Tab-separated table of C-alpha atoms in Angstrom:
chain	number	residue	atom	x	y	z
A	30	UNK	CA	42.987	-14.014	7.649
A	31	UNK	CA	46.601	-13.800	6.458
A	32	UNK	CA	48.341	-16.037	3.731
A	33	UNK	CA	51.972	-16.212	2.757
A	34	UNK	CA	54.313	-18.433	0.699
A	35	UNK	CA	57.570	-19.696	1.999
A	36	UNK	CA	59.645	-16.624	2.169
A	37	UNK	CA	57.899	-13.612	0.129
A	38	UNK	CA	58.321	-10.081	1.187
A	39	UNK	CA	54.558	-9.769	1.491
A	40	UNK	CA	53.514	-8.044	4.628
A	41	UNK	CA	51.923	-9.846	7.705
A	42	UNK	CA	48.603	-8.325	8.087
A	43	UNK	CA	47.618	-7.268	11.682
A	44	UNK	CA	45.826	-9.627	13.687
A	45	UNK	CA	43.226	-9.234	16.351
A	46	UNK	CA	43.507	-12.650	17.981
A	47	UNK	CA	39.571	-13.038	17.851
A	48	UNK	CA	38.445	-16.507	17.652
A	49	UNK	CA	38.413	-17.980	14.298
A	50	UNK	CA	41.311	-15.900	12.814
A	51	UNK	CA	43.764	-17.759	10.732
A	52	UNK	CA	47.399	-17.431	9.467
A	53	UNK	CA	48.681	-19.665	6.688
A	54	UNK	CA	52.364	-19.889	5.385
A	55	UNK	CA	53.524	-22.385	2.646
A	56	UNK	CA	56.843	-24.388	2.955
A	57	UNK	CA	58.781	-26.105	0.263
A	58	UNK	CA	60.372	-29.448	1.325
A	59	UNK	CA	63.422	-29.052	-0.891
A	60	UNK	CA	65.799	-31.841	-1.358
A	61	UNK	CA	68.555	-30.301	0.948
A	62	UNK	CA	66.175	-29.553	3.638
A	63	UNK	CA	66.832	-32.756	5.693
A	64	UNK	CA	70.520	-32.155	5.308
A	65	UNK	CA	70.220	-28.604	6.833
A	66	UNK	CA	68.147	-29.830	9.551
A	67	UNK	CA	70.391	-32.984	10.328
A	68	UNK	CA	73.451	-30.570	10.662
A	69	UNK	CA	71.704	-28.088	13.062
A	70	UNK	CA	69.751	-30.929	15.124
A	71	UNK	CA	72.233	-33.526	15.199
A	72	UNK	CA	69.828	-36.094	14.068
A	73	UNK	CA	71.671	-38.003	11.324
A	74	UNK	CA	69.197	-41.063	11.282
A	75	UNK	CA	69.610	-42.396	7.547
A	76	UNK	CA	65.638	-42.243	7.137
A	77	UNK	CA	66.107	-38.867	6.574
A	78	UNK	CA	69.272	-38.544	4.534
A	79	UNK	CA	69.518	-41.731	2.132
A	80	UNK	CA	66.677	-42.325	-0.096
A	81	UNK	CA	67.673	-45.919	-0.452
A	82	UNK	CA	67.488	-46.352	3.008
A	83	UNK	CA	64.132	-44.809	3.345
A	84	UNK	CA	63.106	-47.070	0.601
A	85	UNK	CA	64.328	-50.021	2.533
A	86	UNK	CA	62.519	-48.906	5.704
A	87	UNK	CA	59.135	-48.705	3.807
A	88	UNK	CA	58.825	-44.948	3.613
A	89	UNK	CA	59.094	-44.616	-0.056
A	90	UNK	CA	62.264	-42.690	0.128
A	91	UNK	CA	64.007	-40.261	2.575
A	92	UNK	CA	61.667	-38.196	4.709
A	93	UNK	CA	61.898	-34.876	6.648
A	94	UNK	CA	62.341	-34.878	10.017
A	95	UNK	CA	59.086	-34.490	12.177
A	96	UNK	CA	60.819	-31.890	14.141
A	97	UNK	CA	61.425	-29.873	11.195
A	98	UNK	CA	57.694	-30.103	10.296
A	99	UNK	CA	56.966	-29.154	13.805
A	100	UNK	CA	59.446	-26.287	13.899
A	101	UNK	CA	57.731	-24.688	10.806
A	102	UNK	CA	54.514	-24.981	12.324
A	103	UNK	CA	55.875	-23.366	15.428
A	104	UNK	CA	57.125	-20.370	13.197
A	105	UNK	CA	53.796	-19.775	11.828
A	106	UNK	CA	52.237	-19.978	15.191
A	107	UNK	CA	55.158	-17.371	16.402
A	108	UNK	CA	54.576	-15.266	13.329
A	109	UNK	CA	50.747	-15.070	14.133
A	110	UNK	CA	51.517	-14.321	17.805
A	111	UNK	CA	53.857	-11.754	16.734
A	112	UNK	CA	56.776	-12.513	18.929
A	113	UNK	CA	58.703	-15.643	19.767
A	114	UNK	CA	58.258	-15.549	23.532
A	115	UNK	CA	54.551	-15.616	23.332
A	116	UNK	CA	54.383	-19.255	22.199
A	117	UNK	CA	53.595	-21.048	25.623
A	118	UNK	CA	53.170	-24.559	24.347
A	119	UNK	CA	52.783	-26.650	20.947
A	120	UNK	CA	51.764	-30.374	20.465
A	121	UNK	CA	51.188	-32.484	17.588
A	122	UNK	CA	50.908	-36.003	16.107
A	123	UNK	CA	53.288	-36.858	13.033
A	124	UNK	CA	50.460	-38.518	11.125
A	125	UNK	CA	52.155	-39.180	7.730
A	126	UNK	CA	55.837	-39.228	6.577
A	127	UNK	CA	56.683	-36.048	4.700
A	128	UNK	CA	58.227	-36.675	1.328
A	129	UNK	CA	60.789	-34.680	-0.327
A	130	UNK	CA	59.584	-32.276	-3.001
A	131	UNK	CA	56.385	-31.674	-1.190
A	132	UNK	CA	54.843	-28.321	-0.571
A	133	UNK	CA	53.287	-28.128	3.052
A	134	UNK	CA	50.546	-25.862	3.799
A	135	UNK	CA	50.613	-24.604	7.496
A	136	UNK	CA	47.575	-23.045	9.052
A	137	UNK	CA	46.936	-21.716	12.521
A	138	UNK	CA	43.778	-20.914	13.725
A	139	UNK	CA	42.738	-19.047	17.029
A	140	UNK	CA	40.178	-21.289	18.743
A	141	UNK	CA	39.457	-19.946	21.967
A	142	UNK	CA	40.732	-16.725	23.848
A	143	UNK	CA	40.460	-16.589	27.364
A	144	UNK	CA	41.834	-13.154	28.483
A	145	UNK	CA	45.671	-13.081	27.439
A	146	UNK	CA	45.550	-16.779	26.866
A	147	UNK	CA	44.968	-17.794	23.239
A	148	UNK	CA	44.182	-21.564	22.532
A	149	UNK	CA	45.035	-22.304	18.826
A	150	UNK	CA	44.906	-25.319	16.351
A	151	UNK	CA	47.501	-25.801	13.871
A	152	UNK	CA	47.288	-27.923	10.641
A	153	UNK	CA	49.746	-28.978	8.032
A	154	UNK	CA	48.945	-30.894	4.722
A	155	UNK	CA	50.980	-31.961	1.859
A	156	UNK	CA	50.632	-31.038	-1.538
A	157	UNK	CA	47.697	-33.820	-2.024
A	158	UNK	CA	45.807	-32.197	0.873
A	159	UNK	CA	46.723	-35.063	3.325
A	160	UNK	CA	47.314	-34.153	6.963
A	161	UNK	CA	50.791	-34.752	7.880
A	162	UNK	CA	50.179	-33.268	11.434
A	163	UNK	CA	47.011	-34.298	13.409
A	164	UNK	CA	45.510	-32.962	16.936
A	165	UNK	CA	47.911	-29.736	16.392
A	166	UNK	CA	47.368	-27.192	19.029
A	167	UNK	CA	49.069	-24.381	20.608
A	168	UNK	CA	48.785	-21.943	23.384
A	169	UNK	CA	49.884	-18.254	23.250
A	170	UNK	CA	50.028	-15.162	25.529
A	171	UNK	CA	48.546	-12.409	23.500
A	172	UNK	CA	48.569	-9.888	26.264
A	173	UNK	CA	50.741	-6.624	26.439
A	174	UNK	CA	54.541	-7.432	26.210
B	23	UNK	CA	58.765	-54.142	25.529
B	24	UNK	CA	58.496	-54.405	29.065
B	25	UNK	CA	56.865	-52.205	31.732
B	26	UNK	CA	59.738	-52.590	34.059
B	27	UNK	CA	61.423	-49.640	32.053
B	28	UNK	CA	58.606	-47.392	32.959
B	29	UNK	CA	60.203	-44.441	35.043
B	30	UNK	CA	63.422	-45.351	33.851
B	31	UNK	CA	65.768	-41.995	34.005
B	32	UNK	CA	68.202	-40.515	31.748
B	33	UNK	CA	70.326	-37.595	32.461
B	34	UNK	CA	71.089	-35.164	33.506
B	35	UNK	CA	72.554	-33.857	30.369
B	36	UNK	CA	74.243	-30.609	30.249
B	37	UNK	CA	73.897	-28.074	27.388
B	38	UNK	CA	75.368	-24.469	26.834
B	39	UNK	CA	73.429	-22.370	24.535
B	40	UNK	CA	75.634	-20.726	22.135
B	41	UNK	CA	74.615	-17.683	20.006
B	42	UNK	CA	75.887	-19.184	16.698
B	43	UNK	CA	74.111	-22.447	17.043
B	44	UNK	CA	70.850	-20.667	17.548
B	45	UNK	CA	71.601	-18.646	14.512
B	46	UNK	CA	72.404	-21.646	12.552
B	47	UNK	CA	69.357	-23.552	13.893
B	48	UNK	CA	67.236	-20.537	12.735
B	49	UNK	CA	69.024	-20.447	9.252
B	50	UNK	CA	68.416	-23.872	8.571
B	51	UNK	CA	64.717	-23.581	9.086
B	52	UNK	CA	64.799	-20.697	6.830
B	53	UNK	CA	66.607	-22.771	4.297
B	54	UNK	CA	69.761	-20.388	4.154
B	55	UNK	CA	67.712	-17.497	2.585
B	56	UNK	CA	68.644	-13.712	3.418
B	57	UNK	CA	66.715	-12.256	6.271
B	58	UNK	CA	65.712	-9.830	3.432
B	59	UNK	CA	63.507	-12.421	2.131
B	60	UNK	CA	61.075	-12.143	5.144
B	61	UNK	CA	58.859	-9.196	6.084
B	62	UNK	CA	60.500	-6.895	8.118
B	63	UNK	CA	57.847	-7.088	10.661
B	64	UNK	CA	58.320	-10.964	10.764
B	65	UNK	CA	59.179	-12.125	14.281
B	66	UNK	CA	61.429	-15.018	12.700
B	67	UNK	CA	63.894	-12.450	11.274
B	68	UNK	CA	65.305	-11.640	14.656
B	69	UNK	CA	66.296	-15.309	15.445
B	70	UNK	CA	69.246	-15.203	13.020
B	71	UNK	CA	69.944	-11.633	11.604
B	72	UNK	CA	71.432	-10.060	14.460
B	73	UNK	CA	72.334	-11.210	17.911
B	74	UNK	CA	69.573	-13.350	18.540
B	75	UNK	CA	67.937	-12.280	21.922
B	76	UNK	CA	65.909	-15.703	22.250
B	77	UNK	CA	66.254	-19.075	20.461
B	78	UNK	CA	63.283	-20.398	18.083
B	79	UNK	CA	61.173	-22.245	20.469
B	80	UNK	CA	61.518	-25.736	18.845
B	81	UNK	CA	65.260	-25.068	19.492
B	82	UNK	CA	64.287	-27.344	22.319
B	83	UNK	CA	64.761	-30.250	19.835
B	84	UNK	CA	68.562	-29.697	20.234
B	85	UNK	CA	68.781	-29.542	24.108
B	86	UNK	CA	65.545	-31.263	25.306
B	87	UNK	CA	65.936	-34.380	23.011
B	88	UNK	CA	68.828	-35.938	25.157
B	89	UNK	CA	66.891	-38.165	27.507
B	90	UNK	CA	64.780	-39.316	24.414
B	91	UNK	CA	67.800	-40.124	22.204
B	92	UNK	CA	69.558	-41.941	25.076
B	93	UNK	CA	66.350	-44.114	25.661
B	94	UNK	CA	66.333	-44.997	21.994
B	95	UNK	CA	69.737	-46.112	22.040
B	96	UNK	CA	69.803	-47.622	25.326
B	97	UNK	CA	70.566	-51.388	24.471
B	98	UNK	CA	68.269	-52.682	27.322
B	99	UNK	CA	65.262	-51.440	25.281
B	100	UNK	CA	66.625	-53.112	22.330
B	101	UNK	CA	64.835	-50.872	19.740
B	102	UNK	CA	65.100	-51.407	15.975
B	103	UNK	CA	66.132	-47.947	14.685
B	104	UNK	CA	65.050	-48.702	11.199
B	105	UNK	CA	61.520	-49.316	12.103
B	106	UNK	CA	61.332	-46.203	14.353
B	107	UNK	CA	59.671	-42.857	13.402
B	108	UNK	CA	58.624	-39.721	15.605
B	109	UNK	CA	55.002	-40.468	16.603
B	110	UNK	CA	54.046	-37.335	18.442
B	111	UNK	CA	55.688	-34.234	20.059
B	112	UNK	CA	54.714	-31.712	22.967
B	113	UNK	CA	56.623	-28.870	24.122
B	114	UNK	CA	55.779	-26.577	27.105
B	115	UNK	CA	57.800	-23.402	27.173
B	116	UNK	CA	58.002	-21.996	30.555
B	117	UNK	CA	60.485	-19.098	29.451
B	118	UNK	CA	62.203	-18.667	26.336
B	119	UNK	CA	65.985	-19.815	25.856
B	120	UNK	CA	68.678	-17.450	25.330
B	121	UNK	CA	72.188	-17.529	24.278
B	122	UNK	CA	74.337	-17.964	27.227
B	123	UNK	CA	71.731	-20.097	29.122
B	124	UNK	CA	73.165	-22.965	31.020
B	125	UNK	CA	70.861	-25.842	30.804
B	126	UNK	CA	70.395	-29.433	32.425
B	127	UNK	CA	67.942	-31.922	31.057
B	128	UNK	CA	66.689	-34.985	33.033
B	129	UNK	CA	63.941	-37.573	31.493
B	130	UNK	CA	62.221	-40.541	32.244
B	131	UNK	CA	60.190	-43.193	30.417
B	132	UNK	CA	56.521	-42.334	30.564
B	133	UNK	CA	55.263	-45.336	28.047
B	134	UNK	CA	56.496	-48.393	26.775
B	135	UNK	CA	53.830	-50.242	25.306
B	136	UNK	CA	52.882	-52.615	22.550
B	137	UNK	CA	49.483	-51.771	20.626
B	138	UNK	CA	48.279	-53.146	17.434
B	139	UNK	CA	51.578	-54.600	16.253
B	140	UNK	CA	53.354	-51.172	17.030
B	141	UNK	CA	55.411	-50.189	19.914
B	142	UNK	CA	55.402	-46.998	21.534
B	143	UNK	CA	58.024	-45.095	23.610
B	144	UNK	CA	57.332	-41.767	25.312
B	145	UNK	CA	59.786	-39.990	27.382
B	146	UNK	CA	58.909	-36.739	29.290
B	147	UNK	CA	62.191	-34.458	29.376
B	148	UNK	CA	62.356	-31.500	31.646
B	149	UNK	CA	65.163	-28.704	31.165
B	150	UNK	CA	66.043	-26.672	33.747
B	151	UNK	CA	68.359	-23.198	33.961
B	152	UNK	CA	71.430	-22.802	36.280
B	153	UNK	CA	69.136	-21.680	39.019
B	154	UNK	CA	67.099	-24.968	38.746
B	155	UNK	CA	63.839	-23.367	37.405
B	156	UNK	CA	62.093	-25.110	34.766
B	157	UNK	CA	62.399	-23.786	31.562
B	158	UNK	CA	61.149	-26.282	28.913
B	159	UNK	CA	58.988	-29.459	29.285
B	160	UNK	CA	59.093	-31.954	26.375
B	161	UNK	CA	56.783	-34.985	25.754
B	162	UNK	CA	58.483	-37.310	23.066
B	163	UNK	CA	56.934	-40.238	21.655
B	164	UNK	CA	58.361	-42.665	19.280
B	165	UNK	CA	56.332	-45.499	17.117
B	166	UNK	CA	58.358	-48.600	16.293
B	167	UNK	CA	56.733	-50.004	13.502
B	168	UNK	CA	56.099	-53.725	13.383
């Protein structure tokens, strides 16, 4: 099992890809993050950028792009797999809006290994421990590069 | 909400993958932190410190989204953007996307339904490279609340 905060220089532990192995990373949803993500994704929906609009839409303020949450989850899977090209698929349901100021904890877990194919589960919870992603799964190729 | 929209197609949308855009995308995910903030062995560093060999997998959000975006803004579908949230997302990465790739994405509506007072829109998007080989498949689902 390996754990890391957002971006500290702690090492990534060697992994074995055995079933049950996990890798955890925390990411802070700082108030500027939706602006970064809007700029590079082209998604300028005001629910992500305007706190008043987010309130009006019943979301309790502006919320992070679901795709940014999924992008972070994919990064954790890539870190676990060791190489970007090893990630073959990812899927998740956005079960709860991600509020600004939250810290998200992402965990990927090796669920089943079949030869070079690793099927994994991924979870993401907010600062209160509530799931912001549900039914998260990914598939990786862990064979020799 | 009307099932007559099932199978409605959008695209093809063309996208040229640029190296600086890939770096900017990776930088936004990193939060603008210097690459030295990551452990040297992290595979994420390679996405943005030097000439990135491949794009982060979810760069697909940039090029594979186009048919989904077109559907959301399709006047025939009459979707209230204010009540729309991203419900679910899946990607299948057939091969990594690289700077210099010339991509074409086509999509179609696979679900347009009303359940329990909410509306659901699903679009399947397929991205192919210049040779016509499938690169990425995206399953996009939006929920329109109330």
